[in-house]
Tab-separated table of C-alpha atoms in Angstrom:
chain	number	residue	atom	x	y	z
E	1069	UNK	CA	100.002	93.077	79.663
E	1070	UNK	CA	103.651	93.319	80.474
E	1071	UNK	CA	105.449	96.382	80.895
E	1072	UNK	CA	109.187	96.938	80.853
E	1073	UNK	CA	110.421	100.565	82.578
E	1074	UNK	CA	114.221	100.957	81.974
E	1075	UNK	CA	115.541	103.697	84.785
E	1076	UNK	CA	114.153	104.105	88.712
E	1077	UNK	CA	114.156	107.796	89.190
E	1078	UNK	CA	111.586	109.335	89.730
E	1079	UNK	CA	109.356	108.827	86.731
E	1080	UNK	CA	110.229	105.549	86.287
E	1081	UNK	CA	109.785	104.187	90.111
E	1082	UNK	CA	106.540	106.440	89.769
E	1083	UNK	CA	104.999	104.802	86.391
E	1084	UNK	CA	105.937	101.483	87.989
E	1085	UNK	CA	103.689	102.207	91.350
E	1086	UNK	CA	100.960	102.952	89.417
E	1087	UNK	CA	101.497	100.054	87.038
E	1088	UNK	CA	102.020	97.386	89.734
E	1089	UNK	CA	98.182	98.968	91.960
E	1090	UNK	CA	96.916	98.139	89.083
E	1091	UNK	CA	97.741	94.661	89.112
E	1092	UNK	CA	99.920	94.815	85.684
E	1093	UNK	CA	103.123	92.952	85.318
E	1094	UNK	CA	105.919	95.413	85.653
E	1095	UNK	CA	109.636	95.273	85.696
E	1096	UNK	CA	112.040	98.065	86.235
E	1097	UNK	CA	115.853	97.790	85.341
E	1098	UNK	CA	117.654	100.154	86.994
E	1099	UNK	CA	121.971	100.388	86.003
E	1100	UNK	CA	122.812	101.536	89.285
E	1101	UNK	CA	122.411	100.018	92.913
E	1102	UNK	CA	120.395	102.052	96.011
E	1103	UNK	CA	121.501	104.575	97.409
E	1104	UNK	CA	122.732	106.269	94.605
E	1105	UNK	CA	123.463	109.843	94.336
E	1106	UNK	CA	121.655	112.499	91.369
E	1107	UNK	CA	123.285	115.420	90.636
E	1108	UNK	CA	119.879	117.952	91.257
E	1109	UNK	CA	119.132	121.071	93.306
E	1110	UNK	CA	117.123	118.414	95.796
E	1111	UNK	CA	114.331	120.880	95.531
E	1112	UNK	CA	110.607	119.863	95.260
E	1113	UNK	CA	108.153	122.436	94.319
E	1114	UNK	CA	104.140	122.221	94.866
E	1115	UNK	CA	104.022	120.871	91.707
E	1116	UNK	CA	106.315	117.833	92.834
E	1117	UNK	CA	104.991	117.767	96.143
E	1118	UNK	CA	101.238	117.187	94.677
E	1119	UNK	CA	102.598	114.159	92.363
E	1120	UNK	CA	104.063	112.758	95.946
E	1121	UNK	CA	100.883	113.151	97.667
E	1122	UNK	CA	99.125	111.554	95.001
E	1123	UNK	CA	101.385	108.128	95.260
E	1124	UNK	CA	100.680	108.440	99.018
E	1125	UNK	CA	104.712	108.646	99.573
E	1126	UNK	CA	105.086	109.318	103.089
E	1127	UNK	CA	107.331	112.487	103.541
E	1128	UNK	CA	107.783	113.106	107.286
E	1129	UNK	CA	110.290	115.119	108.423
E	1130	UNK	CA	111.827	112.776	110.786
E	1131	UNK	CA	112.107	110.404	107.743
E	1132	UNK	CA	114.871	113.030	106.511
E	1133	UNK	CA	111.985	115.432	104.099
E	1134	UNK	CA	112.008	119.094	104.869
E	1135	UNK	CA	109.448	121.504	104.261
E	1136	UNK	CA	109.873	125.063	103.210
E	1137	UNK	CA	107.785	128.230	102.933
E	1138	UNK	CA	108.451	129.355	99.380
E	1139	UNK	CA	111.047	130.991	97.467
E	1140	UNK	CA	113.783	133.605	98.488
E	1141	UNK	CA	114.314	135.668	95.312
E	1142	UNK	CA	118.307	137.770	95.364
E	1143	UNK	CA	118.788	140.149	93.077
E	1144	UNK	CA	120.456	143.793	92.335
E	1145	UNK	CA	120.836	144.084	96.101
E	1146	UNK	CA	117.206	143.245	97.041
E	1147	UNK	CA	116.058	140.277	98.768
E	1148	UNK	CA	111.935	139.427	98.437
E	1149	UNK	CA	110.262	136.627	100.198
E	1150	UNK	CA	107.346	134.913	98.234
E	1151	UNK	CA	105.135	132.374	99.670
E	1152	UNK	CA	104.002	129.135	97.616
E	1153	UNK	CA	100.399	130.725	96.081
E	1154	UNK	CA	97.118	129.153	97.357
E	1155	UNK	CA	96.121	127.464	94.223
E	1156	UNK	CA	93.522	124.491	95.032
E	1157	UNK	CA	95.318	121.688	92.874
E	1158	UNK	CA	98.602	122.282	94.818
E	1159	UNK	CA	99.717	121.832	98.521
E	1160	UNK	CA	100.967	125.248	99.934
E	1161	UNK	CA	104.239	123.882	100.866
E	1162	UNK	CA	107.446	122.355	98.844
E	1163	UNK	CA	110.348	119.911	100.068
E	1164	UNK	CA	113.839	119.698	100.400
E	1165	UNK	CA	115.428	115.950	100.285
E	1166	UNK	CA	118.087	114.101	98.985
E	1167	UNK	CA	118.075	111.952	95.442
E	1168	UNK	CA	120.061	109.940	97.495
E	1169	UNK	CA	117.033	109.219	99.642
E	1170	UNK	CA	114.071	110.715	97.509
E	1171	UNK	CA	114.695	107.760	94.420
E	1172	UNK	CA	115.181	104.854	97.046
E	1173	UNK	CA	111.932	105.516	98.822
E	1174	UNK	CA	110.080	106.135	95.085
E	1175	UNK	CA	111.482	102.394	94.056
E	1176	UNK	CA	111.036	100.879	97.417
E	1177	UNK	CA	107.540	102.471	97.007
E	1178	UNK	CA	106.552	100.771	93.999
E	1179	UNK	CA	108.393	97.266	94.806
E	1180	UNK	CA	106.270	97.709	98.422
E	1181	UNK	CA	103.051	97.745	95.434
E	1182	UNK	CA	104.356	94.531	93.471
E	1183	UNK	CA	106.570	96.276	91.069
E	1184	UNK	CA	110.039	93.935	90.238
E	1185	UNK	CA	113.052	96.429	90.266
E	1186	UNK	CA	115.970	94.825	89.223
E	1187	UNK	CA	119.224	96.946	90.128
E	1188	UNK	CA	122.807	97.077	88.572
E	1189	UNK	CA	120.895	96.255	85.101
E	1190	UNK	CA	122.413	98.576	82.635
E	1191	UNK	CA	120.016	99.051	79.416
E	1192	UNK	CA	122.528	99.366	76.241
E	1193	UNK	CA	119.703	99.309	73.438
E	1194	UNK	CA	116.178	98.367	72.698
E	1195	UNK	CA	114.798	94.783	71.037
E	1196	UNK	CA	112.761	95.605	67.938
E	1197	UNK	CA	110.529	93.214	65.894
E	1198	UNK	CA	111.145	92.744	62.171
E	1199	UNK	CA	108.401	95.748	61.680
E	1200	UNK	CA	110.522	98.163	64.335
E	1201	UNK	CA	108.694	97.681	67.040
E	1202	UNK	CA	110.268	97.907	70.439
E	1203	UNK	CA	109.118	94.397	72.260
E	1204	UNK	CA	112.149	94.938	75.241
E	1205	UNK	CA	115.250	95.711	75.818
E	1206	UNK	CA	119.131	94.404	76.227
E	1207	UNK	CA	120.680	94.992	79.568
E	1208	UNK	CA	124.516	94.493	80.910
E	1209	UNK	CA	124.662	93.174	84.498
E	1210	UNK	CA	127.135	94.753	86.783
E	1211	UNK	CA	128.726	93.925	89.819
E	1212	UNK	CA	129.124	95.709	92.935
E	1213	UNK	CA	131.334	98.343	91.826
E	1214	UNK	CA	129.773	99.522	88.918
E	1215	UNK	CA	131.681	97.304	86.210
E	1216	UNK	CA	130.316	95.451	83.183
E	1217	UNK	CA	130.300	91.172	84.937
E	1218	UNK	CA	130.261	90.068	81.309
E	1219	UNK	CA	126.838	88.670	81.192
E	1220	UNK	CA	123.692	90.576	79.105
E	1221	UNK	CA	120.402	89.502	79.718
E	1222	UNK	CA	117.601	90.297	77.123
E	1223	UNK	CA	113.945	91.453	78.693
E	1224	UNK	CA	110.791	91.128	76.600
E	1225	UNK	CA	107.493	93.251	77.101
E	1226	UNK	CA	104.626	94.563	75.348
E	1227	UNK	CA	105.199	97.918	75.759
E	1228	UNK	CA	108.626	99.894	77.149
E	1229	UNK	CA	108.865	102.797	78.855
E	1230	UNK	CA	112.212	104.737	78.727
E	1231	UNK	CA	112.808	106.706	81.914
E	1232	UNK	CA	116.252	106.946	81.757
E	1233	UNK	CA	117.226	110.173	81.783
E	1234	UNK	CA	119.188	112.252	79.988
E	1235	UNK	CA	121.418	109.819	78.270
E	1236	UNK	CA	118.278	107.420	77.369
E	1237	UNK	CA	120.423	104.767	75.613
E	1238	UNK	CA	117.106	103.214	75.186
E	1239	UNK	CA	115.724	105.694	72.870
E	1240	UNK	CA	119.232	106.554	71.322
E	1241	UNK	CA	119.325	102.985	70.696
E	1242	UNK	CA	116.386	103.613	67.785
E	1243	UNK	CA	118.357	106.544	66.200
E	1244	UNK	CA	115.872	109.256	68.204
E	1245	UNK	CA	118.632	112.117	68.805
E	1246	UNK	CA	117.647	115.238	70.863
E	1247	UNK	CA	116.786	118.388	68.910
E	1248	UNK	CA	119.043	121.139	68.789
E	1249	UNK	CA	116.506	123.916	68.136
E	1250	UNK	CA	114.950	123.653	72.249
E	1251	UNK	CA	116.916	125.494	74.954
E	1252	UNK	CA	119.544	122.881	77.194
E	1253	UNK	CA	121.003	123.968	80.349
E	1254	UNK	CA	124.057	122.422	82.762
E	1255	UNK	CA	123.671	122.596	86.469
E	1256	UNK	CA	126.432	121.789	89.160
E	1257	UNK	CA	126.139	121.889	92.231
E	1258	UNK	CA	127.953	120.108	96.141
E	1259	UNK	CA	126.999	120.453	99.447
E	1260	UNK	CA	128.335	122.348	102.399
E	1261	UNK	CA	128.280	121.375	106.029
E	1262	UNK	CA	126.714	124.849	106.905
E	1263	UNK	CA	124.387	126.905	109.686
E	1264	UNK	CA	121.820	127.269	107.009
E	1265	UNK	CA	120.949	123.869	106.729
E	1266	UNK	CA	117.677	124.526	108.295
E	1267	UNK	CA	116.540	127.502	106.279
E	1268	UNK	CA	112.848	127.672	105.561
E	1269	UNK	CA	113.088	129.126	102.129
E	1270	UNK	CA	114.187	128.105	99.160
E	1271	UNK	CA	117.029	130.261	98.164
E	1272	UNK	CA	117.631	131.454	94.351
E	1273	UNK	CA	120.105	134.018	93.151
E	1274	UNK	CA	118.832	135.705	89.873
E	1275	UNK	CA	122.351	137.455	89.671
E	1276	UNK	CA	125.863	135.551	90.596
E	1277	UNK	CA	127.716	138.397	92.613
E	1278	UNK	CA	131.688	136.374	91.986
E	1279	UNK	CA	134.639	137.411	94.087
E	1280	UNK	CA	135.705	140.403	92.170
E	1281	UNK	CA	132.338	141.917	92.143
E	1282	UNK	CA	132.099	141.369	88.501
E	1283	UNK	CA	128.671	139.628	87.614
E	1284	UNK	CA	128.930	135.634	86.710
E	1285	UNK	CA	126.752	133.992	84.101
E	1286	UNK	CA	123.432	132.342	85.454
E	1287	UNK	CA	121.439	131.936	88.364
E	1288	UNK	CA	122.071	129.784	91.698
E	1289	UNK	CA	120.110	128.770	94.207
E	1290	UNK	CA	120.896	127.618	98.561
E	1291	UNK	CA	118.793	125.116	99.944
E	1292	UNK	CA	118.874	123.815	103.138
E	1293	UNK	CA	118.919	120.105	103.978
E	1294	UNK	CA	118.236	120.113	107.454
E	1295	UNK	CA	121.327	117.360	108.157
E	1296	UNK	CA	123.575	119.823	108.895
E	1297	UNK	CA	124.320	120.802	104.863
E	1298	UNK	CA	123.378	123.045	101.948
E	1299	UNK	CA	123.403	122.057	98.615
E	1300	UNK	CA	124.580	125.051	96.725
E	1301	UNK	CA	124.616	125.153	92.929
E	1302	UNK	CA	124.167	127.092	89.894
E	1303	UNK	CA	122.773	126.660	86.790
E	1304	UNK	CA	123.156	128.328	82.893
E	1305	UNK	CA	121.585	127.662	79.523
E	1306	UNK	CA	122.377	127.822	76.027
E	1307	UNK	CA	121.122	130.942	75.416
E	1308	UNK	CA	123.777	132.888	77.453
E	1309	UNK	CA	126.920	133.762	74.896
E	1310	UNK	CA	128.891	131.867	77.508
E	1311	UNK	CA	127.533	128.699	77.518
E	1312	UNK	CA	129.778	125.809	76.949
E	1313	UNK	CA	133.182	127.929	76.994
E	1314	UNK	CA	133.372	128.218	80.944
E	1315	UNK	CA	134.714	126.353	83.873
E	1316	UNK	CA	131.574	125.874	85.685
E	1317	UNK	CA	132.814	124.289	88.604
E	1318	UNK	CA	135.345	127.103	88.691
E	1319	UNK	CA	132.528	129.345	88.221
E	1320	UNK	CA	130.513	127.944	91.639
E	1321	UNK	CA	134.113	128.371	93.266
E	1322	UNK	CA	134.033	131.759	92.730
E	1323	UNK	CA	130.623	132.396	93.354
E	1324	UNK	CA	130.607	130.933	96.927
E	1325	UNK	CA	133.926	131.953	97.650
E	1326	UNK	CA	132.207	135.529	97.405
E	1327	UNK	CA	129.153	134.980	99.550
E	1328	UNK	CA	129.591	136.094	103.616
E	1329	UNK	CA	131.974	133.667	105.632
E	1330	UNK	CA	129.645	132.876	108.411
E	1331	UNK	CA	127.423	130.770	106.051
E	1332	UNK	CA	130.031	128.544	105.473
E	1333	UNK	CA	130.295	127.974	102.213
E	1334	UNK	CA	134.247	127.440	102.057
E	1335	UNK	CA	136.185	124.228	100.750
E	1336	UNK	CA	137.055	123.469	103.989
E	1337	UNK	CA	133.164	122.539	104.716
E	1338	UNK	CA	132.500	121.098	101.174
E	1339	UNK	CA	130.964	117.643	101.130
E	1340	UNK	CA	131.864	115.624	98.740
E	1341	UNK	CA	132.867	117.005	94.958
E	1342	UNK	CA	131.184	119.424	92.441
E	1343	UNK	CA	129.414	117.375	90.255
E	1344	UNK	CA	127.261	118.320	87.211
E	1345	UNK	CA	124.400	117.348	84.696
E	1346	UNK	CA	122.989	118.389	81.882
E	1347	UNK	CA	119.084	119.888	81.865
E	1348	UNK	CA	117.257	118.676	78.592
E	1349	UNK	CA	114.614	120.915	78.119
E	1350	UNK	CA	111.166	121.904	76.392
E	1351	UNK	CA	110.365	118.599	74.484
E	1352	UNK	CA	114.142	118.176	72.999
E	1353	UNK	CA	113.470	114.749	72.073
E	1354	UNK	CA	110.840	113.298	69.990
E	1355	UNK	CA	108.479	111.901	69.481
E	1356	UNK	CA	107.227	110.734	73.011
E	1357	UNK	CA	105.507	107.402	71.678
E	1358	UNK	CA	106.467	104.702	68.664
E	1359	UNK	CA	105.326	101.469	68.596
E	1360	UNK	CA	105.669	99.801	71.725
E	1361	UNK	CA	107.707	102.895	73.452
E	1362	UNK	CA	106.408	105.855	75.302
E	1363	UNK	CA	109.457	108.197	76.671
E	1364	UNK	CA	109.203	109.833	80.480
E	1365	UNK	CA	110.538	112.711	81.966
E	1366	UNK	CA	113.727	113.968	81.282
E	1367	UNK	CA	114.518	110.570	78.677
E	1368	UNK	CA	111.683	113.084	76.417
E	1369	UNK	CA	113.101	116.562	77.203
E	1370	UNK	CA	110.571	117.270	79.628
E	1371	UNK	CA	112.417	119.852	81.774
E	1372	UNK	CA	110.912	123.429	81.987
E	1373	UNK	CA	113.577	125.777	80.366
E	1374	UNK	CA	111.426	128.907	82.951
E	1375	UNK	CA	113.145	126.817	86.013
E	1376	UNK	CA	114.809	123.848	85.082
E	1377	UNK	CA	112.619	121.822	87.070
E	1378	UNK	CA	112.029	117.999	85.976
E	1379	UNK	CA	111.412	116.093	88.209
E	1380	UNK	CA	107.575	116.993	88.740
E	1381	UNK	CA	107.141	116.965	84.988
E	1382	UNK	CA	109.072	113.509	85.261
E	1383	UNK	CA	106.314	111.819	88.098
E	1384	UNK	CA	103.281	113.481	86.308
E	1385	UNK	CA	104.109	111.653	82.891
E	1386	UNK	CA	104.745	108.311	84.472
E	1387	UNK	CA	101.365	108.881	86.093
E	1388	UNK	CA	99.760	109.974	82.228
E	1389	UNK	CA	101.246	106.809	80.978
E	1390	UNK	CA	100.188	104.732	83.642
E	1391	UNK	CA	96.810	105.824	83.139
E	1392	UNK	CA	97.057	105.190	79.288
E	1393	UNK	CA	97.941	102.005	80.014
E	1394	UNK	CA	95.837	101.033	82.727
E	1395	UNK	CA	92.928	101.821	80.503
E	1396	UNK	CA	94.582	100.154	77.603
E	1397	UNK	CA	95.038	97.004	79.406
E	1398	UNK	CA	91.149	97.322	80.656
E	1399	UNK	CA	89.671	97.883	77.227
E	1400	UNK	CA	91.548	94.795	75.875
E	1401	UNK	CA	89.284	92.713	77.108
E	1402	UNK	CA	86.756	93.757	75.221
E	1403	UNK	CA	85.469	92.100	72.071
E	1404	UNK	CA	87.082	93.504	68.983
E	1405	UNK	CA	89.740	95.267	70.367
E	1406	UNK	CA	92.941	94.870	68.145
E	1407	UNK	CA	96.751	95.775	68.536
E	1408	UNK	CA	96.241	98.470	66.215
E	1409	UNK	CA	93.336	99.953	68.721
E	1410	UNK	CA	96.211	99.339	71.481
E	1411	UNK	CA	99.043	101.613	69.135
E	1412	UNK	CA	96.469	104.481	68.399
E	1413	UNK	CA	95.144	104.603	72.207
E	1414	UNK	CA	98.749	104.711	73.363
E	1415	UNK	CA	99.876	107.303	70.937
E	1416	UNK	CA	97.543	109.775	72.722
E	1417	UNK	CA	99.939	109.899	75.183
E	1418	UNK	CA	102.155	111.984	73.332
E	1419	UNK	CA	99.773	114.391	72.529
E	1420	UNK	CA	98.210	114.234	75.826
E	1421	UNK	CA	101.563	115.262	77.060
E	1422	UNK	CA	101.836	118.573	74.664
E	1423	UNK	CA	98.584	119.567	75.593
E	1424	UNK	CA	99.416	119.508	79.124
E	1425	UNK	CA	102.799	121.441	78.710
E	1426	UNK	CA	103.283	122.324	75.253
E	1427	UNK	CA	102.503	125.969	75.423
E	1428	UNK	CA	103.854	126.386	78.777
E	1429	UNK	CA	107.443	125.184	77.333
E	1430	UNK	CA	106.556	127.245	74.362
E	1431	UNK	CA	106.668	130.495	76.288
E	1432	UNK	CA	109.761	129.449	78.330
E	1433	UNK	CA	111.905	128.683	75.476
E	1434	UNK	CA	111.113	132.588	74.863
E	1435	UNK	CA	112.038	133.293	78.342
E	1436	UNK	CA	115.199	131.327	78.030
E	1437	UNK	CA	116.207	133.039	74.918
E	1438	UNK	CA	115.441	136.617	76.689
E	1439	UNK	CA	117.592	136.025	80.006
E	1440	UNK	CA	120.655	134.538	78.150
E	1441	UNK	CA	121.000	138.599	77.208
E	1442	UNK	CA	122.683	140.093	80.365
E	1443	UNK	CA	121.482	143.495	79.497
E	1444	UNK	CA	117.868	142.217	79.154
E	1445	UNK	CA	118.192	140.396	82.417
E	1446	UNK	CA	119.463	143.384	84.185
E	1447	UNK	CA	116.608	145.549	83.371
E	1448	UNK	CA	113.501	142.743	83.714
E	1449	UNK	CA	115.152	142.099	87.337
E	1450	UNK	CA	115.581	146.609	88.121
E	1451	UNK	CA	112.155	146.637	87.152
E	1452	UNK	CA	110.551	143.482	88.504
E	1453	UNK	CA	111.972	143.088	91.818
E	1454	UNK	CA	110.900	146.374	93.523
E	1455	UNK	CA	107.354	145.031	93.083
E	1456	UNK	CA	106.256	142.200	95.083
E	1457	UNK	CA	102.860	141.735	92.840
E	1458	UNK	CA	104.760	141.102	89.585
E	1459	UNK	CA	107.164	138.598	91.547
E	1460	UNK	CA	104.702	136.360	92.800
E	1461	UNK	CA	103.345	136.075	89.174
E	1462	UNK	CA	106.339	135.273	87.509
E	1463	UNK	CA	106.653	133.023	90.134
E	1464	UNK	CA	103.730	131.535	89.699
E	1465	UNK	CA	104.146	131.263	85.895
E	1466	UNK	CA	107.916	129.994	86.655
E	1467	UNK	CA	106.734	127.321	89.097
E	1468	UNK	CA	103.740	126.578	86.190
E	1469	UNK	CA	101.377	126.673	89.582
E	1470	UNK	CA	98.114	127.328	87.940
E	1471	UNK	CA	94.498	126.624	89.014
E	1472	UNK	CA	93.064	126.029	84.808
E	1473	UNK	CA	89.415	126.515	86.329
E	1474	UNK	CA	89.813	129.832	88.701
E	1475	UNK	CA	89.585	132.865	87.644
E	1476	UNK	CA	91.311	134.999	89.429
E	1477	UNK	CA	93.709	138.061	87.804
E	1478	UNK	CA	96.696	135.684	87.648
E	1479	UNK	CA	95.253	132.460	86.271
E	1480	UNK	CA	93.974	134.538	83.794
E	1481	UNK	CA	96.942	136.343	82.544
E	1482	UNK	CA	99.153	133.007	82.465
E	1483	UNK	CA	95.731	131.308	80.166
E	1484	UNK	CA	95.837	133.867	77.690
E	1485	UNK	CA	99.408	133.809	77.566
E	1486	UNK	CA	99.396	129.874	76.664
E	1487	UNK	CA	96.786	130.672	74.665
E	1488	UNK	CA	98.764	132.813	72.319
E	1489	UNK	CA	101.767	130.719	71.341
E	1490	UNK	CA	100.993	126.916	70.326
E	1491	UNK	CA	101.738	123.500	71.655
E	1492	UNK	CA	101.830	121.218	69.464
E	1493	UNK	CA	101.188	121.065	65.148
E	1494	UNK	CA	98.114	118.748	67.046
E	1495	UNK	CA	95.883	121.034	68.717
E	1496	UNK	CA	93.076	118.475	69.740
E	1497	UNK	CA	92.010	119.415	73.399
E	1498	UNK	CA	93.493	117.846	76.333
E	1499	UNK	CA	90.399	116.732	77.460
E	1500	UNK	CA	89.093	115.106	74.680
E	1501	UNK	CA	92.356	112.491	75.585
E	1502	UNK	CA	92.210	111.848	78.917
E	1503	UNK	CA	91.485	107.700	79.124
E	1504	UNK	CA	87.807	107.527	80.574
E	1505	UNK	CA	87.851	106.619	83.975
E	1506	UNK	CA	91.106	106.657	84.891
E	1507	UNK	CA	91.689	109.929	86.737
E	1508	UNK	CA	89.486	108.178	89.382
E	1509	UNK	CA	91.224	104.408	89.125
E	1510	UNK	CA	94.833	105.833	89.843
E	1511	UNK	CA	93.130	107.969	92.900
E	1512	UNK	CA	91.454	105.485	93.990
E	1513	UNK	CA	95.055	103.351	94.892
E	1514	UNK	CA	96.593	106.539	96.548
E	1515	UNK	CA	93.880	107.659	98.874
């Protein structure tokens, strides 16, 4: 089997570990040269930090990775501290680091396990077959600076995965457009050469205090890079009235420019520009596998619209996918087994992936659609944040940090939740899925 992945963040360099243990030929194309720079919130949760441990990544601090305690929650004048919850599938810690250095040690990781990452490869669309399937993909090669040489090369697999973001030309390519009817949200954020740098917490603002005292639209969040900077950014979804008709750079301006002196959060100290990016959330684009193509991480709208995190969600489909192939690859060596059994075992994937999240995305594009009303927001955050208890369960249901077999008050709560809103039309159990054998294969090469 050979296996194209177009895009080396982090579910593509992940997918392409796993792929290359294995001992299957992978190649990753990858439009942009290392380092490169992401615009995120560098902030890894438990649920990120598990998906690292499981690739065996190491993350010392001295190799630039910074742990942190939990999250510091800032609202209506109060300030709570909450601990990441002891939940047995997840490490009690998170991680602060860099995309600049975070996506160059996940490629360098899976080229260090045979995986052929080919930089400065710019994907414009996908090869189909007469029939539509996708059997590779078309790729500009740029130069040093970032500019189109000329030359296009054409790459040829038996199944692609798009883990390009965003954008995913590959999958926009084949006419698959992103769905208007999930929540989307646009985060920008810089850095500040700043004292905090070596805060322990991870810092979000549930209310945006600006310079005039007057409330700004969204949340924010301060996290502390331990090289001397902050990164300091805010985010804001759809659902708020003023989405898509504000300055948000302007709007981060105004927020820091409000926040106390000493912290150093003034232009003088700002590293580098305000950038931004847009958050594709909740499944926005569909569906996850067609003939010969399985989509990844945020290329298949797989950001949580509770948190806007993606990039756990982005390393824990490479590593479903990877398994689906893995065992795909070992079953076709069995007598009998035909390229239709290939397409049908593949095509769990997508509703392996629903299972997994579907319901959880379900109740956050409700939760999205509730704090886009300011006067909503005000009163969940006067009535929640007064009581530590109810925080740490909404973070716990925010953070989707969840033990599915305990049953403690919590776990419970959050299971009958899911339980009540759907996720998927397919409702076939998530179990029932899983490829045999291969929860065990892929921990087998991490351990």
């Amino acid at each position: 089997m050979k296996v194209l992945i177009v895009g080396a963040g982090p579910a593509g360099s992940t997918a392409a570990y796993y792929l290359a243990q294995a001992g299957i030929d992978v190649t990753v194309l990858e439009k942009t040269s290392f380092p490169r720079e992401k615009v995120c919130g560098d902030g890894l949760t438990p649920r990120a930090v598990r998906e690292i441990q499981k690739l065996g990544l190491p993350h010392a601090v001295e190799e630039g990775w910074r742990r942190n305690k939990g999250l510091r929650l800032i609202a209506g004048g109060r300030t709570i501290e909450l601990p990441w919850p002891e939940v047995s599938d997840f490490p009690t810690y998170g991680l602060i680091r860099t995309r600049l250095g975070f996506d160059e040690d996940l490629a360098r990781h899976a080229q260090a396990a045979g995986a052929v990452v080919l930089e400065r490869h710019s994907v414009t669309s996908a090869l189909t077959a007469d029939d539509g399937r996708v059997i590779g993909a078309r790729a500009s090669i740029l130069d040093g600076s970032g500019r189109k040489t000329g030359e296009t090369r054409d790459f040829h697999a038996d199944v692609v995965l798009a883990a390009d973001g965003n954008s995913t030309r590959t999958a926009v390519s084949l006419g698959m457009h992103k769905r208007d009817d999930r929540p989307l949200g646009v985060a920008v954020r810089t850095y500040f050469t700043s004292p905090r740098h070596e805060d322990d917490w991870m810092e979000g603002w549930l209310e945006l205090p600006g310079k005039s005292g007057k409330p700004l639209p969204g949340y924010g969040w301060v996290f502390g890079v331990g090289d001397g900077t902050s990164n300091v950014g805010l985010g804001i979804l759809n659902s708020s009235k003023e989405f898509g008709k504000l300055d948000y750079k302007q709007v981060l301006r105004e927020w820091t420019a409000g926040m106390p002196a000493d912290w150093g959060f003034t232009p003088e100290n700002q590293v580098g520009e305000i950038r931004g990016a847009a958050l594709p959330m909740g499944f926005n684009r569909t569906p996850h596998y067609s003939p010969g193509l399985l989509l990844l991480g945020d290329a298949g709208g797989m950001v949580s619209p509770f948190n806007g995190e993606g990039i756990s969600y982005a390393m824990e489909s490479a590593r479903f996918a990877a398994e689906f192939l893995i065992d795909g690859a070992a079953r076709s060596r069995s007598a009998g087994w035909t390229a239709d059994d290939a397409d049908a075992h593949l095509s769990r994937y997508a509703e392996y992936v629903r299972d997994q999240w579907g319901s959880h995305f379900t109740l956050g594009r409700a939760f999205a659609a509730l704090i886009g009303k300011p006067a909503v927001m005000k009163l969940a955050l006067r009535t929640g944040m007064p009581i530590p208890v109810l925080m740490r369960f909404v973070v716990r249901m925010l953070a989707n940090l969840t033990d599915p077999a305990a049953k403690g008050f919590e776990d419970r709560v959050i299971r009958v939740l899911e339980m009540l809103v759907p996720a998927t039309s397919n409702t076939s159990a998530a179990r029932a899925l899983t490829p045999a054998g291969t929860d065990t294969a892929v921990s087998a090469t991490t351990s």
